[in-house]
PDB file of C-alpha atoms and ligand atoms in Angstrom:
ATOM      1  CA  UNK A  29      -2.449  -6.516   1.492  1.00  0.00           C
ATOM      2  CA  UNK A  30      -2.607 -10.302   1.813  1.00  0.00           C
ATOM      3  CA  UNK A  31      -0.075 -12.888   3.425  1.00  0.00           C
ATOM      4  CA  UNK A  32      -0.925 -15.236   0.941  1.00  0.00           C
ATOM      5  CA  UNK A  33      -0.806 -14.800  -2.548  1.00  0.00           C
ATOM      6  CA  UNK A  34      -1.704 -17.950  -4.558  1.00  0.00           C
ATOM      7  CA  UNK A  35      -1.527 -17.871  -8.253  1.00  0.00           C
ATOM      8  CA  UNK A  36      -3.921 -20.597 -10.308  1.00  0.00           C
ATOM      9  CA  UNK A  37      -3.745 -22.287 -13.594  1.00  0.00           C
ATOM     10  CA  UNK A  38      -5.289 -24.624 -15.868  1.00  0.00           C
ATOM     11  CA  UNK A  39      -4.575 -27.557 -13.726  1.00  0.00           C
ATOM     12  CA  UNK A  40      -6.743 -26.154 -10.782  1.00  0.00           C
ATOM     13  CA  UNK A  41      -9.731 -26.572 -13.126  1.00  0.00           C
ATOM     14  CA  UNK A  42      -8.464 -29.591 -14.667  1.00  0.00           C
ATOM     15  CA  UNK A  43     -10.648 -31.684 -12.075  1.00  0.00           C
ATOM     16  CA  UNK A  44     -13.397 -29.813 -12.852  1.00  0.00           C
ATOM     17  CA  UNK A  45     -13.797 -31.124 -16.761  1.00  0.00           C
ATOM     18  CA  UNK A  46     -12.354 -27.368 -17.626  1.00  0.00           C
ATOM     19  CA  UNK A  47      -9.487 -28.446 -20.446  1.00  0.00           C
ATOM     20  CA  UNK A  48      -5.824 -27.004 -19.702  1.00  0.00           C
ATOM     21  CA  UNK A  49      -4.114 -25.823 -22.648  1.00  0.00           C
ATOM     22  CA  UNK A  50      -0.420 -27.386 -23.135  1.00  0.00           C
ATOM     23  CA  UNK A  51      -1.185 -31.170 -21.998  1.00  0.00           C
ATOM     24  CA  UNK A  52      -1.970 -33.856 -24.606  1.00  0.00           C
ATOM     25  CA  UNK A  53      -5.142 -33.438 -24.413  1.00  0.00           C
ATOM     26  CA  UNK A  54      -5.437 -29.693 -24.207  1.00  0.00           C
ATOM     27  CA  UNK A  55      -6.777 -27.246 -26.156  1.00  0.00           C
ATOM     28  CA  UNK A  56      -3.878 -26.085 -28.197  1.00  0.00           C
ATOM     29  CA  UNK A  57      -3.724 -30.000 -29.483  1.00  0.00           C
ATOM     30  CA  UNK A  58      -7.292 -29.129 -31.544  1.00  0.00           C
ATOM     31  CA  UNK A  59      -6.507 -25.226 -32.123  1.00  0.00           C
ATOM     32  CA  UNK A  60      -3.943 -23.083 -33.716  1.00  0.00           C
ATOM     33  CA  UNK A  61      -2.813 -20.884 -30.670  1.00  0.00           C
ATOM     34  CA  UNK A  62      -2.084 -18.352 -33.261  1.00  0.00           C
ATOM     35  CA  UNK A  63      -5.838 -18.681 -34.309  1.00  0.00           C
ATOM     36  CA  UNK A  64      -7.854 -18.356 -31.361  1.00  0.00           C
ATOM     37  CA  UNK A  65      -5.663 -16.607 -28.406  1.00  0.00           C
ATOM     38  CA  UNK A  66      -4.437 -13.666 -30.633  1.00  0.00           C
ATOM     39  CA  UNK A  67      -5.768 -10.170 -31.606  1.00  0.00           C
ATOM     40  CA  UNK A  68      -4.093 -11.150 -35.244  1.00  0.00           C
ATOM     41  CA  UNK A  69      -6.532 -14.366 -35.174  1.00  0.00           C
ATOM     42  CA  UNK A  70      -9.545 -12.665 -34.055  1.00  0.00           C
ATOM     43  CA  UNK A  71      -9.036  -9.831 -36.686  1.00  0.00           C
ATOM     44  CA  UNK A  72      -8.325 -12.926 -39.151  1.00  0.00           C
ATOM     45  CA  UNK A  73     -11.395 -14.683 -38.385  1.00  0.00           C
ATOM     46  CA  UNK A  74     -13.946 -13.148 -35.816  1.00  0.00           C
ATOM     47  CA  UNK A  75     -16.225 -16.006 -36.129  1.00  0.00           C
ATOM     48  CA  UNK A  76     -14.116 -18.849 -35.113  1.00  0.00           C
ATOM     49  CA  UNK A  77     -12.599 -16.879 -32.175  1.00  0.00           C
ATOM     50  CA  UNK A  78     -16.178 -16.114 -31.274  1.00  0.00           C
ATOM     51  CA  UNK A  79     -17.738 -19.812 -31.463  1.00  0.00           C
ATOM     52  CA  UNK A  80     -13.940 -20.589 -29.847  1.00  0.00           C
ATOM     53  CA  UNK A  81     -14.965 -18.976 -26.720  1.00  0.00           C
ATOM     54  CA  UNK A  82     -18.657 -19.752 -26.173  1.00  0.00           C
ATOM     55  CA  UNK A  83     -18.179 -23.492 -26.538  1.00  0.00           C
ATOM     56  CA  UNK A  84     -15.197 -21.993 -23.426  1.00  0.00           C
ATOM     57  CA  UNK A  85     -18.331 -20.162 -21.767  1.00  0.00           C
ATOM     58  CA  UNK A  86     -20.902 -23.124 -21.879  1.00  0.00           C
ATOM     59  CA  UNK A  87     -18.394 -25.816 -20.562  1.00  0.00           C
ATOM     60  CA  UNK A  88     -17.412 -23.070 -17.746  1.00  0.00           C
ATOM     61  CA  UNK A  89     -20.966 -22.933 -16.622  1.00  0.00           C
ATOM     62  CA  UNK A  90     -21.991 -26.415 -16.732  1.00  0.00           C
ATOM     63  CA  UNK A  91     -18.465 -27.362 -14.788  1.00  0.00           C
ATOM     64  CA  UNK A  92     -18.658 -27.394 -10.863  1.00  0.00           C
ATOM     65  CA  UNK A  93     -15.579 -26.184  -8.826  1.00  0.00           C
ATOM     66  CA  UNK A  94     -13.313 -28.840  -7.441  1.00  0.00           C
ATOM     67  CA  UNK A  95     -11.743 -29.643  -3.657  1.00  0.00           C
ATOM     68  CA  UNK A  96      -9.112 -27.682  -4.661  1.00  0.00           C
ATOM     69  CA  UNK A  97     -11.333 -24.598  -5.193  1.00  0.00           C
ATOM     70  CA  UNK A  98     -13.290 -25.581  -2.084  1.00  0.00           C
ATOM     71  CA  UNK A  99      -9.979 -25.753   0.302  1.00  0.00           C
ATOM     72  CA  UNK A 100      -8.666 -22.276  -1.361  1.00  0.00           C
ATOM     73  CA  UNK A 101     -12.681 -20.449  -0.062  1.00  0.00           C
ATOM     74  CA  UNK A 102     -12.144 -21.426   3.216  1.00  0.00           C
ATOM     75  CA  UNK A 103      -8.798 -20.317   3.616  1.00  0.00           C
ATOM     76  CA  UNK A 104     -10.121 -17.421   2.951  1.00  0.00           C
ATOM     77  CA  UNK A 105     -12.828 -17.581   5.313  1.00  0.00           C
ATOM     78  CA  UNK A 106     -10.396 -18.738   7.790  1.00  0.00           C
ATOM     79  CA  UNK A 107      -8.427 -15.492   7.465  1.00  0.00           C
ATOM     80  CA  UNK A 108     -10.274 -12.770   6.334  1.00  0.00           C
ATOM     81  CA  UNK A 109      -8.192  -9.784   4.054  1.00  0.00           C
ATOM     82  CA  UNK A 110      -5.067 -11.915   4.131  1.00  0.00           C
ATOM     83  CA  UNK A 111      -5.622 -14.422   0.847  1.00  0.00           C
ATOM     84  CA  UNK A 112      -5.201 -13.127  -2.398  1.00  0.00           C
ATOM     85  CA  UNK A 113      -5.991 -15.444  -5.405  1.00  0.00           C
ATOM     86  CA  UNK A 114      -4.698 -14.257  -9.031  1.00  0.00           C
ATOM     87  CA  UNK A 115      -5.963 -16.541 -11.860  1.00  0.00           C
ATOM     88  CA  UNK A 116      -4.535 -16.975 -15.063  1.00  0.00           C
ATOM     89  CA  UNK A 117      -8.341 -19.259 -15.275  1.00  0.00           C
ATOM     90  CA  UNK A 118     -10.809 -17.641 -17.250  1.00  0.00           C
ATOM     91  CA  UNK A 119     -13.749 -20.031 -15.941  1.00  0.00           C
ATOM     92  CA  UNK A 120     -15.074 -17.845 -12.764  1.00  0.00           C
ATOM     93  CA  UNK A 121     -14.805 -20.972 -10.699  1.00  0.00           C
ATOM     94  CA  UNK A 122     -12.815 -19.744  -7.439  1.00  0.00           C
ATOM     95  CA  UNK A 123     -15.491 -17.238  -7.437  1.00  0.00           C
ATOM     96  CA  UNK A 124     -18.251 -20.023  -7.420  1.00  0.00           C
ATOM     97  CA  UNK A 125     -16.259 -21.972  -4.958  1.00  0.00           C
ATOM     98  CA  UNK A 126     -16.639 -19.117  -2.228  1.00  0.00           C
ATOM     99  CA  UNK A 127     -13.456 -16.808  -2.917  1.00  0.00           C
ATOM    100  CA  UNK A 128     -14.229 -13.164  -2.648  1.00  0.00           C
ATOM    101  CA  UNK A 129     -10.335 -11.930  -3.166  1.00  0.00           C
ATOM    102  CA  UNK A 130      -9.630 -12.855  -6.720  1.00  0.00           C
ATOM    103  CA  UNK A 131      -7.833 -10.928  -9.443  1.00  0.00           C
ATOM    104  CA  UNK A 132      -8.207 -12.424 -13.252  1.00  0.00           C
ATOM    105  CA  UNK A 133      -4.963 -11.703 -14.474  1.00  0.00           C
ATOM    106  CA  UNK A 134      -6.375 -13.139 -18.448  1.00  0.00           C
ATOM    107  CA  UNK A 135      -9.507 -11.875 -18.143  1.00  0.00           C
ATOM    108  CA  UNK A 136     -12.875 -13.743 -17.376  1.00  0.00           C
ATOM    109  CA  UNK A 137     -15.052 -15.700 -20.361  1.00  0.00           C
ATOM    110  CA  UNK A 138     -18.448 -14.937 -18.676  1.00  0.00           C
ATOM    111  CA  UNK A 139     -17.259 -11.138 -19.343  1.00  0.00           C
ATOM    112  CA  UNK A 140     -17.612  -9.137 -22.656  1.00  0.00           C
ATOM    113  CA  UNK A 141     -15.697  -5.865 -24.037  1.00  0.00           C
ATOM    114  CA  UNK A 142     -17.230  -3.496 -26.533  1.00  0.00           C
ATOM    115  CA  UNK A 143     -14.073  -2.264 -28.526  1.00  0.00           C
ATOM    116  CA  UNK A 144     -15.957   0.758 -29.674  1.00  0.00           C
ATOM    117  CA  UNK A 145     -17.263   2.308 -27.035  1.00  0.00           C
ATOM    118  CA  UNK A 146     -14.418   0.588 -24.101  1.00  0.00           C
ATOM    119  CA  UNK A 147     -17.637  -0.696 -21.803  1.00  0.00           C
ATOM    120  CA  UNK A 148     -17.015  -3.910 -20.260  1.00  0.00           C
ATOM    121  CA  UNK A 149     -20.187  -5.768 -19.250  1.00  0.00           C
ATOM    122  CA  UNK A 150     -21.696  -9.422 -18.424  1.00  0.00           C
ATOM    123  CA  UNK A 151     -21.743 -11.026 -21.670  1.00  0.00           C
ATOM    124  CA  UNK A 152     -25.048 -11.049 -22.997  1.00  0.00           C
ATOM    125  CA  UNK A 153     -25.226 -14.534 -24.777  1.00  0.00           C
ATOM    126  CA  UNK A 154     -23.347 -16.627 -27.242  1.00  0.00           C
ATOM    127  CA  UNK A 155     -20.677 -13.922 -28.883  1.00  0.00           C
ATOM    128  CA  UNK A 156     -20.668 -15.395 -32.645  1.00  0.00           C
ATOM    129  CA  UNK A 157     -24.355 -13.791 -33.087  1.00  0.00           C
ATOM    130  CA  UNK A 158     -22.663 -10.687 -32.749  1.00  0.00           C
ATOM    131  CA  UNK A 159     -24.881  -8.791 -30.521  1.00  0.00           C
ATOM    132  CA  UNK A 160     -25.139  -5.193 -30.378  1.00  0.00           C
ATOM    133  CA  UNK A 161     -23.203  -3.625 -27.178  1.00  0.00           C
ATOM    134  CA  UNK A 162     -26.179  -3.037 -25.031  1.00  0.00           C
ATOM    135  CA  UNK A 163     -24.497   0.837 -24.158  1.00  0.00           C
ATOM    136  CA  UNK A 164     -23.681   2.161 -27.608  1.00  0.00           C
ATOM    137  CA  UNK A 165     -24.990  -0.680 -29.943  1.00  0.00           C
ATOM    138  CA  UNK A 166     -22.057  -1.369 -32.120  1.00  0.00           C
ATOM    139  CA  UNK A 167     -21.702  -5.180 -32.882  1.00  0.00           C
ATOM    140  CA  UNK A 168     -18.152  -4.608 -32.162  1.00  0.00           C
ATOM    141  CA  UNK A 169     -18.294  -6.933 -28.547  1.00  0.00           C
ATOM    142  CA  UNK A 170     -15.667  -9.142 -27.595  1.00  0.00           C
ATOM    143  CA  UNK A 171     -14.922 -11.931 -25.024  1.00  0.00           C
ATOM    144  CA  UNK A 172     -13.023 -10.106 -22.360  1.00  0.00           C
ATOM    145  CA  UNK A 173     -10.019 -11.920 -21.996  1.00  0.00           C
ATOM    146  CA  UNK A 174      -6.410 -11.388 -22.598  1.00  0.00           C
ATOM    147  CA  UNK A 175      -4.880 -12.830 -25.842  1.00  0.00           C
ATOM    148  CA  UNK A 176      -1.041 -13.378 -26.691  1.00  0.00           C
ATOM    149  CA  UNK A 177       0.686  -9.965 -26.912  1.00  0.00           C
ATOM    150  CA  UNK A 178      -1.737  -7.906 -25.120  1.00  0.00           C
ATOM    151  CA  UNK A 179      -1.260  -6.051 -21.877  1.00  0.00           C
ATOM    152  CA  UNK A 180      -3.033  -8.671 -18.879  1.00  0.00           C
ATOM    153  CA  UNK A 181      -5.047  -7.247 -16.309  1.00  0.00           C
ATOM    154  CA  UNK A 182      -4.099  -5.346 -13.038  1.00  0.00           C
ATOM    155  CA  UNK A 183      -0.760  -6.157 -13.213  1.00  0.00           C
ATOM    156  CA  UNK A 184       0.137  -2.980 -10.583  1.00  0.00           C
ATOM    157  CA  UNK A 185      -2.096  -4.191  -8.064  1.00  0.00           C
ATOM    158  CA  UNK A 186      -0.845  -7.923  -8.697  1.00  0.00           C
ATOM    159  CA  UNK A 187       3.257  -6.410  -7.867  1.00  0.00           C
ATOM    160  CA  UNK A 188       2.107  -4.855  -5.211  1.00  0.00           C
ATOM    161  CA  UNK A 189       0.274  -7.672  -3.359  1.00  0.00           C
ATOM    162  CA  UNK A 190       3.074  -9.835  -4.351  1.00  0.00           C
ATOM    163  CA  UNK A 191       6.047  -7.556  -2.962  1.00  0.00           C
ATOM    164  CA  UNK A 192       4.420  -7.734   0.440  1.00  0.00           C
ATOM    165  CA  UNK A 193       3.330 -11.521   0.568  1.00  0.00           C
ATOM    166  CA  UNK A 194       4.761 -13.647   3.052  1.00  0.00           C
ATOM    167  CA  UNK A 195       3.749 -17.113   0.958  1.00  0.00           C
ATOM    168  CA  UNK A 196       3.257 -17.412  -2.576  1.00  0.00           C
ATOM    169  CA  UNK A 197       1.913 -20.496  -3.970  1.00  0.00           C
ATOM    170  CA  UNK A 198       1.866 -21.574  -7.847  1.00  0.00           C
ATOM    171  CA  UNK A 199      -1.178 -23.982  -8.507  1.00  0.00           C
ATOM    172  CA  UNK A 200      -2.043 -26.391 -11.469  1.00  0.00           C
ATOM    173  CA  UNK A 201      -0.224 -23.685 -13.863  1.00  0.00           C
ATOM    174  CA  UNK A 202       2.695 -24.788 -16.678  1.00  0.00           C
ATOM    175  CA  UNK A 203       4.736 -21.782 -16.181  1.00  0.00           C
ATOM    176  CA  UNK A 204       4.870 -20.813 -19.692  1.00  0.00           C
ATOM    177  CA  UNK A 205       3.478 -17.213 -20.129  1.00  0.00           C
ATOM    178  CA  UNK A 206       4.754 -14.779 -18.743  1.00  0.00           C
ATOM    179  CA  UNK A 207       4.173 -12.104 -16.641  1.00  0.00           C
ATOM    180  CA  UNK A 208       2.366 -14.859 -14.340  1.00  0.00           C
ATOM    181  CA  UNK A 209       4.997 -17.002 -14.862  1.00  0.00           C
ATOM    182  CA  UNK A 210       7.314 -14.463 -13.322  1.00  0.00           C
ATOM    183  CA  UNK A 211       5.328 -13.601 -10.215  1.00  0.00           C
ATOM    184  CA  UNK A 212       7.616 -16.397  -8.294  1.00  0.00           C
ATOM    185  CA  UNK A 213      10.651 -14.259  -8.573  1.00  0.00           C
ATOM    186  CA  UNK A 214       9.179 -10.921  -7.238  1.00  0.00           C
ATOM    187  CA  UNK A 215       7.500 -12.909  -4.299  1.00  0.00           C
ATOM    188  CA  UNK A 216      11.196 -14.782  -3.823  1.00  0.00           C
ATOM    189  CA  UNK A 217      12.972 -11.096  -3.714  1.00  0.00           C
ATOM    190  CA  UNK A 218      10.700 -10.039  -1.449  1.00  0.00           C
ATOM    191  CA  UNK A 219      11.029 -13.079   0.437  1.00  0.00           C
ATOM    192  CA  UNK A 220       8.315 -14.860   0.285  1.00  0.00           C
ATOM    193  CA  UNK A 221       8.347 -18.798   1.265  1.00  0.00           C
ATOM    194  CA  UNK A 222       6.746 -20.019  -2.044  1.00  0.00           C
ATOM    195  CA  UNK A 223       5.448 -23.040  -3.086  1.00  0.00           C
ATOM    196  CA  UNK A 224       4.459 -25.413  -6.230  1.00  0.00           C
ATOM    197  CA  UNK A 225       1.583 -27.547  -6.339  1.00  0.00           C
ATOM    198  CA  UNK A 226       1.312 -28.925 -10.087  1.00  0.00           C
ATOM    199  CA  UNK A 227       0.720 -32.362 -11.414  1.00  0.00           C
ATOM    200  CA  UNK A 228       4.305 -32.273 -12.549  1.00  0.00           C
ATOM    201  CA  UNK A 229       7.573 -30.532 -11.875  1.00  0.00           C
ATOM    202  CA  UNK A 230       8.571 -27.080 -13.906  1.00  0.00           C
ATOM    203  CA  UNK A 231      11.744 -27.738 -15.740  1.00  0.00           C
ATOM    204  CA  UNK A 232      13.176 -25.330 -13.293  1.00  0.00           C
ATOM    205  CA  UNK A 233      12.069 -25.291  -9.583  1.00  0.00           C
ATOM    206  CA  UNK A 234      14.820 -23.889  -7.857  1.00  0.00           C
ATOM    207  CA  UNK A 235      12.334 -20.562  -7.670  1.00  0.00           C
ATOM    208  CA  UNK A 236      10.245 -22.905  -5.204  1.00  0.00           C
ATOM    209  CA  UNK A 237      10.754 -23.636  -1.515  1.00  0.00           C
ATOM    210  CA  UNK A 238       8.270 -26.394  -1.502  1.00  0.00           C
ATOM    211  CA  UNK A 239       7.170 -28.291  -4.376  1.00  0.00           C
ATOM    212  CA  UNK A 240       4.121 -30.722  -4.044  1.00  0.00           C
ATOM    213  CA  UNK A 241       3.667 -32.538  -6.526  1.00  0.00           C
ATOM    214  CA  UNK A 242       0.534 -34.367  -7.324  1.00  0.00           C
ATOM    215  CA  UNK A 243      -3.436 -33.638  -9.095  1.00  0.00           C
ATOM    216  CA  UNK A 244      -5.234 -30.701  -7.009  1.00  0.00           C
ATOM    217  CA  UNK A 245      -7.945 -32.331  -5.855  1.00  0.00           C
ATOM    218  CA  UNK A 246      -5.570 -34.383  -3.795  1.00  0.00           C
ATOM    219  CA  UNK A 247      -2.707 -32.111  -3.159  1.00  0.00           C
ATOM    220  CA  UNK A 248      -4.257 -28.300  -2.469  1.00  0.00           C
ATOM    221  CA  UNK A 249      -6.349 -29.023   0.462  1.00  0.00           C
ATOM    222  CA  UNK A 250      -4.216 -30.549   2.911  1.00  0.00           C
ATOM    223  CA  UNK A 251      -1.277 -28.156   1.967  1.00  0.00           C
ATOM    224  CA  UNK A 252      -3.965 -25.332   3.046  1.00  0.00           C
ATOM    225  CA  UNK A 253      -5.461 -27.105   6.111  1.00  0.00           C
ATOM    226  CA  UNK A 254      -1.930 -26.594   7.807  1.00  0.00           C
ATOM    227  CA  UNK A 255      -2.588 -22.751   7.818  1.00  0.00           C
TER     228      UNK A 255
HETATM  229  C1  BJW B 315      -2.644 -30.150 -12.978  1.00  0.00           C
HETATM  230  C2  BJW B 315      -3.720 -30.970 -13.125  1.00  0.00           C
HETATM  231  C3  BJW B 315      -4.355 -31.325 -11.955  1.00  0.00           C
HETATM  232  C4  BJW B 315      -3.009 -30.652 -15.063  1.00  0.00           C
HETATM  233  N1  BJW B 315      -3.903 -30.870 -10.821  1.00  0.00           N
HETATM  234  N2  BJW B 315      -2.141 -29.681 -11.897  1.00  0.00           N
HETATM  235  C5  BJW B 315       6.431 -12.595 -28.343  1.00  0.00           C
HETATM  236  C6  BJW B 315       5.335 -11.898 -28.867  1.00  0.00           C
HETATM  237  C7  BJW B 315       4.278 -11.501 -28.043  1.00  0.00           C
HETATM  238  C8  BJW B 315       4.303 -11.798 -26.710  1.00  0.00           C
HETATM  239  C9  BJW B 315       5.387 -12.488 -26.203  1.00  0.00           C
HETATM  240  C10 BJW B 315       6.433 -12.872 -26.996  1.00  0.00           C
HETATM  241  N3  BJW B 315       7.343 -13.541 -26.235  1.00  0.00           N
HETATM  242  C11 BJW B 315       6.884 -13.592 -24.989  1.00  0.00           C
HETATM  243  C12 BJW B 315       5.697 -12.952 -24.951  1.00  0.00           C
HETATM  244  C13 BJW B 315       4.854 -12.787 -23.761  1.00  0.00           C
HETATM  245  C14 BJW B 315       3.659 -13.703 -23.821  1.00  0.00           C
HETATM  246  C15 BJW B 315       4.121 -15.091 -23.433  1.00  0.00           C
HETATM  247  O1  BJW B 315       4.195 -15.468 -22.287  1.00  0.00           O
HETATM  248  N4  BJW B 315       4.431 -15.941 -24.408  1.00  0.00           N
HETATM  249  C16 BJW B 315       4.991 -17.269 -24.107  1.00  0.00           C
HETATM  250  C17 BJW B 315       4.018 -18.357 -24.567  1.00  0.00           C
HETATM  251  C18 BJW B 315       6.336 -17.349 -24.764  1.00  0.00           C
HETATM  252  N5  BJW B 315       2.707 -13.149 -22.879  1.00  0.00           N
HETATM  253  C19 BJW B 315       1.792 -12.283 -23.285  1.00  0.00           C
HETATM  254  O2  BJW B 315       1.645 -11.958 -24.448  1.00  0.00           O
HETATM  255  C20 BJW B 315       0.959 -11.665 -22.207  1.00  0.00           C
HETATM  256  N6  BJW B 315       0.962 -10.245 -22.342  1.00  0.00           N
HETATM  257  C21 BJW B 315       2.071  -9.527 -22.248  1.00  0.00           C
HETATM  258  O3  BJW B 315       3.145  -9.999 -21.990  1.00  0.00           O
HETATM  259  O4  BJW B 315       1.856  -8.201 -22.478  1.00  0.00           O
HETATM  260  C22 BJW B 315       2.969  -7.331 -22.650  1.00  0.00           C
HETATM  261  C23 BJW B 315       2.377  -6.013 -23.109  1.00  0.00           C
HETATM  262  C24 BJW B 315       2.528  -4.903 -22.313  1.00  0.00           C
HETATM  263  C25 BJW B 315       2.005  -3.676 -22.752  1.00  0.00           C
HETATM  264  C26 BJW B 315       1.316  -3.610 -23.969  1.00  0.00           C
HETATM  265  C27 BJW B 315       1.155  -4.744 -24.742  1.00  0.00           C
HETATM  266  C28 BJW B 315       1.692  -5.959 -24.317  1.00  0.00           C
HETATM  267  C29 BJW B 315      -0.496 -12.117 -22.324  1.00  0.00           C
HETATM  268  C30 BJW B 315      -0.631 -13.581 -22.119  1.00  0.00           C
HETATM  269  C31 BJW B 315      -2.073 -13.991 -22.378  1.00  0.00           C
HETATM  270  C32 BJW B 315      -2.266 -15.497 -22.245  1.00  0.00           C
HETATM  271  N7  BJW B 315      -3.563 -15.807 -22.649  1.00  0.00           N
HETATM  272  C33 BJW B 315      -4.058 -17.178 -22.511  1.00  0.00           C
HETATM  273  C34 BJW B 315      -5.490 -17.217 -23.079  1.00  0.00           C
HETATM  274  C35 BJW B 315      -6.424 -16.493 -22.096  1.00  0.00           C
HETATM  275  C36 BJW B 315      -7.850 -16.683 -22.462  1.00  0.00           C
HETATM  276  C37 BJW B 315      -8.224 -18.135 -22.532  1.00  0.00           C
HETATM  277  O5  BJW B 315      -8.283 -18.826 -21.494  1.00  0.00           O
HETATM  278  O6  BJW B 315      -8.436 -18.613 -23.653  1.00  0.00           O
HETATM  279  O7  BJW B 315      -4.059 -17.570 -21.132  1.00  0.00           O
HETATM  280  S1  BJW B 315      -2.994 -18.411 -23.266  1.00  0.00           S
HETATM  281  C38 BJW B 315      -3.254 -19.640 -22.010  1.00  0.00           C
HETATM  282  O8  BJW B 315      -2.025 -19.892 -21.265  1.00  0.00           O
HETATM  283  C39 BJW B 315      -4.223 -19.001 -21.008  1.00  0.00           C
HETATM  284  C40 BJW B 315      -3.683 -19.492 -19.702  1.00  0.00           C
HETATM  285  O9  BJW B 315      -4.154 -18.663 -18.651  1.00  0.00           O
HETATM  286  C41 BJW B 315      -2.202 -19.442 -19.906  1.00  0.00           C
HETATM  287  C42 BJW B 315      -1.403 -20.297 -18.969  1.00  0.00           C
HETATM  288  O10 BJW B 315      -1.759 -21.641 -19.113  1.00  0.00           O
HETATM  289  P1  BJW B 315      -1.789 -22.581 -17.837  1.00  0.00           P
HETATM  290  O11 BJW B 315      -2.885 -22.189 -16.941  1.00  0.00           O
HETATM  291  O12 BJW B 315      -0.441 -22.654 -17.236  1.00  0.00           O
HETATM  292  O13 BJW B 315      -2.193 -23.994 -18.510  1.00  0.00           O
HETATM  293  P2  BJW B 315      -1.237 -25.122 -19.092  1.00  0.00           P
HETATM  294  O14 BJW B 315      -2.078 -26.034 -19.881  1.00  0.00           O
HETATM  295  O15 BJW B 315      -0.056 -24.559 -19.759  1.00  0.00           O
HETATM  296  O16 BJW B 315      -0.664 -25.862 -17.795  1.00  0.00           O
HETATM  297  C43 BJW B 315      -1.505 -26.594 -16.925  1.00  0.00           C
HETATM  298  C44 BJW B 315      -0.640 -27.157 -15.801  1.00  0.00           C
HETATM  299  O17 BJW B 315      -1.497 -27.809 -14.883  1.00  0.00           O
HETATM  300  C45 BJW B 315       0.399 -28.203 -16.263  1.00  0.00           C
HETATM  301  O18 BJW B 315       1.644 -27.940 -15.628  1.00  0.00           O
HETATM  302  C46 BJW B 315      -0.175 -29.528 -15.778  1.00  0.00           C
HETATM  303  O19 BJW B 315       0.826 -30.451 -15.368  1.00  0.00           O
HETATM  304  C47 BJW B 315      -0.979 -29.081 -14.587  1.00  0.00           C
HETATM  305  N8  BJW B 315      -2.130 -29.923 -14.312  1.00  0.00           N
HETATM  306  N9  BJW B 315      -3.873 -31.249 -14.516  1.00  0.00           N
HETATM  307  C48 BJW B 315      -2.819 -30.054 -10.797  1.00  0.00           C
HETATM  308  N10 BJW B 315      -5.431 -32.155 -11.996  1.00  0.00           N
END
């Protein structure tokens, strides 16, 4: 149970040299969505998805987290068991920052999955060497993140802390994949006060009670230093 549900994007990690996806600049400018963020891709070619993701593993190490990630820790710390964050960021950066309540709702890039034998596991090294699964050595490992058209991660624990929130705050995301993108309206139904903090507006805000508009670094902690 947590008052305060805040749901992160790209944006959060934006300040932190970590590319977003959608902007001109972002990631799907140099690569075919379809090529790298799909099981049809990775079946298609295994080595580009692999080399994809641990040039995405060695820029998440060498970034630092942000203010933004700073302010969202010591929240936290302020109110122990009451803020939950849910990342759509794959980068392990909240964690770094301080944040011990975090759900990755795509998965984590510093995390592998053996498709043969199911383990999941701290990924042993760069992916497109194809290292044997340390359990049941099959060279069948994969970064463990959710691609388009797969189910995301603990989406029933994610409902549940979101039907009982009483804020719900959308950070640095675009909105456009869904089920994250739909978290607004269960917090709203449940009646949540909820709140946008993005560089720029959604199309459609009318799901937000707030919106703050501005880069995180400048925006997230003095929305959080009023609770
Ligand atoms: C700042 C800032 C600063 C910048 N400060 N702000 C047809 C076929 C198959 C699926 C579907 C379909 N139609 C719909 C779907 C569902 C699909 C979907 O949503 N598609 C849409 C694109 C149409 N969703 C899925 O497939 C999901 N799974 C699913 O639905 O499963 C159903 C199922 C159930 C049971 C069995 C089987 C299936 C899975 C979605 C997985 C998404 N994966 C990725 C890759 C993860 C790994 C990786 O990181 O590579 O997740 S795609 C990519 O998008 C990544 C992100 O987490 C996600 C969201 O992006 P984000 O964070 O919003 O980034 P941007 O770039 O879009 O936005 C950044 C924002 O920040 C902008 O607004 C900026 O303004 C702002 N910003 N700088 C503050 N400094």
């Amino acid at each position: 149970m947590a008052g305060i549900v805040v749901l992160t994007g790209a944006g959060i990690s934006a300040e932190s040299g970590i590319r977003t996806f959608r902007a001109s600049d972002g990631l799907w400018e140099d690569h075919r969505v379809e090529d790298v963020a799909t099981p049809e891709g990775f079946a298609a070619d295994r080595a580009r998805v692999q080399s994809f993701y641990d040039e995405r593993r060695r820029a998440a190490r060498a970034a630092q987290p942000n203010a933004a990630h700073h302010a969202l820790a010591e929240l936290e710390a302020r109110h122990p068991g009451e803020v939950l964050i849910v990342t759509q960021n794959i980068d392990g950066l909240h964690e770094r920052a301080g944040s011990a309540r975090v759900v990755h709702i795509h998965g984590e890039v510093d995390r592998a999955w053996c498709t043969t034998c199911d383990e999941r596991m701290p990924c042993p090294g760069d992916l497109a060497a194809e290292p044997p699964c340390p359990r049941c050595g099959a060279r069948s490992l994969r970064p463990d993140v959710v691609w388009f058209g797969e189910p995301v991660y603990a989406l029933d624990e994610i409902y549940d802390a979101v039907s009982l929130c009483r804020w719900f705050w959308v950070v640095g995301t675009s909105g456009a994949v869904t089920p994250a993108a739909s978290l607004v309206a269960v917090a709203r139904e449940a009646g949540a006060r909820t709140a946008l903090l993005n560089l720029d507006a959604h199309d459609d805000t009318s799901m937000f009670d707030d919106v703050v508009l501005g880069p995180a670094t400048t925006v997230v902690p003095p929305w959080v230093a009023r609770f």
